[in-house]
Short mmCIF file of C-alpha atoms in Angstrom, two decimals:
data_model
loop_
_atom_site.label_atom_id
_atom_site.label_comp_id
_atom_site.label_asym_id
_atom_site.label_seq_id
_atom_site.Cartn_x
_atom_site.Cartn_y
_atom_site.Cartn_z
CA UNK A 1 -52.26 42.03 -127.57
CA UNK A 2 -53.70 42.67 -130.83
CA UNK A 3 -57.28 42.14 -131.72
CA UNK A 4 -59.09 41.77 -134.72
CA UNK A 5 -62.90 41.38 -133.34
CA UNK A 6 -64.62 41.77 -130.00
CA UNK A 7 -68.06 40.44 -129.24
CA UNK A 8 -69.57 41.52 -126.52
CA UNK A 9 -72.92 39.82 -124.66
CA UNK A 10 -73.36 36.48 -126.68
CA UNK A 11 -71.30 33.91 -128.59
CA UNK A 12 -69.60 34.21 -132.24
CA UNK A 13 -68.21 31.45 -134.70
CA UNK A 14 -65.69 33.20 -135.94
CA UNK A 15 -64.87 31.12 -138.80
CA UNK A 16 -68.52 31.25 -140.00
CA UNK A 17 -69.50 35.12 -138.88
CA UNK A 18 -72.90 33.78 -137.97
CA UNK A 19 -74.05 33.76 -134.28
CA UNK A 20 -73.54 30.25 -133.34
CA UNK A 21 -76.71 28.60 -131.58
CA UNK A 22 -76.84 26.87 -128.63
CA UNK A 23 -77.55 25.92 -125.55
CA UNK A 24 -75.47 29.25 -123.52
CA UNK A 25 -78.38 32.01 -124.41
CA UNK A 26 -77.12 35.37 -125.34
CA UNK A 27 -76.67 38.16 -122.27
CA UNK A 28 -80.20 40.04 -121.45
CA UNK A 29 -80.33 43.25 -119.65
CA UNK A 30 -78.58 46.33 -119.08
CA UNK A 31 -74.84 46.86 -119.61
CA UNK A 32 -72.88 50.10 -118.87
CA UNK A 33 -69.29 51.65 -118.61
CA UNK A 34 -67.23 48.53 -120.97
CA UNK A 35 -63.74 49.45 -121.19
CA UNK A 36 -61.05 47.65 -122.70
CA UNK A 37 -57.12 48.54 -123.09
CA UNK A 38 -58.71 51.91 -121.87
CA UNK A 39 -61.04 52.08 -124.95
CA UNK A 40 -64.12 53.46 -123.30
CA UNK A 41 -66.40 51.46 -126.20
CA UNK A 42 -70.11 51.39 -125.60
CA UNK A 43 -69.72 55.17 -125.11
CA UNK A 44 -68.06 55.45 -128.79
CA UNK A 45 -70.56 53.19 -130.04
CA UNK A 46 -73.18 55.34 -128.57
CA UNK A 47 -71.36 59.20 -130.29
CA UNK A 48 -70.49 57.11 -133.55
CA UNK A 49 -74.18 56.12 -134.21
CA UNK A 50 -73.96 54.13 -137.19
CA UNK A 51 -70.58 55.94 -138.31
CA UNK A 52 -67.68 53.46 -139.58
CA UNK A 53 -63.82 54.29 -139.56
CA UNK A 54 -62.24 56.66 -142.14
CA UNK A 55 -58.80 55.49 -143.92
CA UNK A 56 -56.10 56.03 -141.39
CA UNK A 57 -58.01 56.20 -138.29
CA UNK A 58 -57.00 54.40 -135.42
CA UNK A 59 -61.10 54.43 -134.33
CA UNK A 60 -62.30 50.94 -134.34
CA UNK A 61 -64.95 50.37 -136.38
CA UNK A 62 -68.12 49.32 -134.50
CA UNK A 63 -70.95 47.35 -135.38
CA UNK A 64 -73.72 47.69 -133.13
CA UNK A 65 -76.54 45.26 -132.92
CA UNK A 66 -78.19 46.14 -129.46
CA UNK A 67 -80.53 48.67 -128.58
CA UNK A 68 -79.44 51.74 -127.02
CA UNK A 69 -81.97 53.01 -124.88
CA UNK A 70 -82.40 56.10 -122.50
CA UNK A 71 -80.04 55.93 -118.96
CA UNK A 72 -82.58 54.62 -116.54
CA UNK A 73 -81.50 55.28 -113.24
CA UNK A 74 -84.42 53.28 -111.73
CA UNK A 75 -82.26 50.08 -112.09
CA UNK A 76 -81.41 50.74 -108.38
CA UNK A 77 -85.07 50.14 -106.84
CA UNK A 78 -84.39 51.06 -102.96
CA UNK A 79 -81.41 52.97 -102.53
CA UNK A 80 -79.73 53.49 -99.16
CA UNK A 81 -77.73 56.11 -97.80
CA UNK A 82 -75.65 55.67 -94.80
CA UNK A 83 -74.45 58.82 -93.15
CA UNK A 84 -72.55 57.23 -90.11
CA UNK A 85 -70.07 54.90 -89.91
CA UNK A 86 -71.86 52.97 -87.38
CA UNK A 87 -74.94 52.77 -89.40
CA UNK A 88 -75.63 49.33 -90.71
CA UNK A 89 -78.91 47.51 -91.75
CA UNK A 90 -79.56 43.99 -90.20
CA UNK A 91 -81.06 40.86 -92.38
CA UNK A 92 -82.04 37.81 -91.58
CA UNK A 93 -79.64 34.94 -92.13
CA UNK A 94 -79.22 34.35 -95.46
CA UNK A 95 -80.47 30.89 -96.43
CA UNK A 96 -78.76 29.74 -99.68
CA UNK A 97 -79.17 26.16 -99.79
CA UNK A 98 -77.72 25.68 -103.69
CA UNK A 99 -75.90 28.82 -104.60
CA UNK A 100 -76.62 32.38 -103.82
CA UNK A 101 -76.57 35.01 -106.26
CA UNK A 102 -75.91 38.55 -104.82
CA UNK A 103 -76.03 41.94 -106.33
CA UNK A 104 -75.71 45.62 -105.56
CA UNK A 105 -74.41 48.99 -106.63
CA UNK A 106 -72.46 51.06 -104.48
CA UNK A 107 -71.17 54.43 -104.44
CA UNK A 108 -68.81 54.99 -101.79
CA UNK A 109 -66.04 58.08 -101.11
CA UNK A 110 -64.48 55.96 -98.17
CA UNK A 111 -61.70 53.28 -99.38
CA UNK A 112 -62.54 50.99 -96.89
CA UNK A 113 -65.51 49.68 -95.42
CA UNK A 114 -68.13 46.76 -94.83
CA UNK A 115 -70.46 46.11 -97.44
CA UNK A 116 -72.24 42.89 -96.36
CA UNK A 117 -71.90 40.47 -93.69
CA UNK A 118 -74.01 37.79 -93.05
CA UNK A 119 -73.55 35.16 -90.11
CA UNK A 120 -74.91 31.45 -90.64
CA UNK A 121 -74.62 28.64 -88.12
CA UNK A 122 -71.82 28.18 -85.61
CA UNK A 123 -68.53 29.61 -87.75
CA UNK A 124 -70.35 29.83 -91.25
CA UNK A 125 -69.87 33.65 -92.71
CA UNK A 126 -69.92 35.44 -95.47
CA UNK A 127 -68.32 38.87 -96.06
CA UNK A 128 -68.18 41.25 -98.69
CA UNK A 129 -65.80 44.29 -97.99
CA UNK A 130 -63.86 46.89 -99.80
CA UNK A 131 -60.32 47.36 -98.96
CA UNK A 132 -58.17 49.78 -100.13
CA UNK A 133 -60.29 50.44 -103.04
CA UNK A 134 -60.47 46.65 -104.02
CA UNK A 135 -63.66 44.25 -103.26
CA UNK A 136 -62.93 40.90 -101.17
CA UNK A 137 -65.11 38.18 -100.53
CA UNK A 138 -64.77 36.12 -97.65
CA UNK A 139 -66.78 33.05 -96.39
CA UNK A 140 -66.43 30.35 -94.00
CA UNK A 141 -68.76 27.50 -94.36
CA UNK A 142 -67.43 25.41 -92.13
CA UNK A 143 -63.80 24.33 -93.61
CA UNK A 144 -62.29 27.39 -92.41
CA UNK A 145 -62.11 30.96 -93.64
CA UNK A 146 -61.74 31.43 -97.88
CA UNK A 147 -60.74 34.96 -98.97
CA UNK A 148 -60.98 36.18 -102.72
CA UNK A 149 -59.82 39.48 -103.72
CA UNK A 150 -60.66 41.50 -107.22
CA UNK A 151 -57.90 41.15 -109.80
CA UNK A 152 -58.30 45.04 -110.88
CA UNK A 153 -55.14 46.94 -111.41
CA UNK A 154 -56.57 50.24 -110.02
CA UNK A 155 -58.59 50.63 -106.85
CA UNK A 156 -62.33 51.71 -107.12
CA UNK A 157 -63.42 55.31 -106.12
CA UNK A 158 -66.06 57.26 -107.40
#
């Protein structure tokens, strides 16, 4: 596969090289770790600074138009650490009448485990575990039992 731009966090007309506007607004917030074919590139955007590539150097040449800004490691507002593996916290049912958004961070140095599980009415579930290294979603609302699995060609592990 052989690419000649990559855009990252908003929309591009190609054709035109002008942002294109429209209704789909441009990504907000924090964004860490982007790899690609291996190419580790917010990180060499970040050591470039401003730097473009020399004649004969297989470095892409990166145009940066967000803000880099300090690490903040407060994104994670009330960590938890579970020592045990029968340690669990307990929520009330989760009530998403339209469609629920979830998110979390983990850091994990089992390959396996439970990460969320949530029990509705009667059969209705959902499930969030890692197996093997790999997250899998599973839910039940009342049709019988859906499983998705990550696509990722290597397993997760910190």
């Amino acid at each position: 596969l052989e690419l000649r731009n990559l855009h990252v966090g908003g929309l591009f007309h190609d054709e035109e090289e002008i942002q294109m506007t429209n209704s789909v607004p441009n990504f907000v917030g924090s964004m860490q770790q982007f790899t690609y074919n291996g190419v580790l590139y917010f990180e060499q955007a970040r050591t470039m600074s401003g730097a473009t590539e020399h004649a004969g150097s297989h470095l892409p040449r990166i145009q940066v138009t967000a803000t880099f800004s300090k690490r903040d490691h407060q994104l994670v507002h009330h960590p938890v650490t579970f020592k045990s593996k029968h340690t669990f916290v307990g929520l009330p049912v989760l009530k998403a009448y339209s469609g629920p958004n979830i998110y979390f961070q983990f850091k994990t140095r089992e390959p396996s485990g439970l990460i969320l599980y949530n029990a509705g009415r009667e059969q209705d579930f959902i499930a969030i575990e890692l197996v093997n290294g790999h997250v899998v979603y599973t839910f039940d609302l009342g049709d019988g039992a859906v499983r998705v699995k990550d696509n990722a060609r290597s397993a997760l592990n910190d």
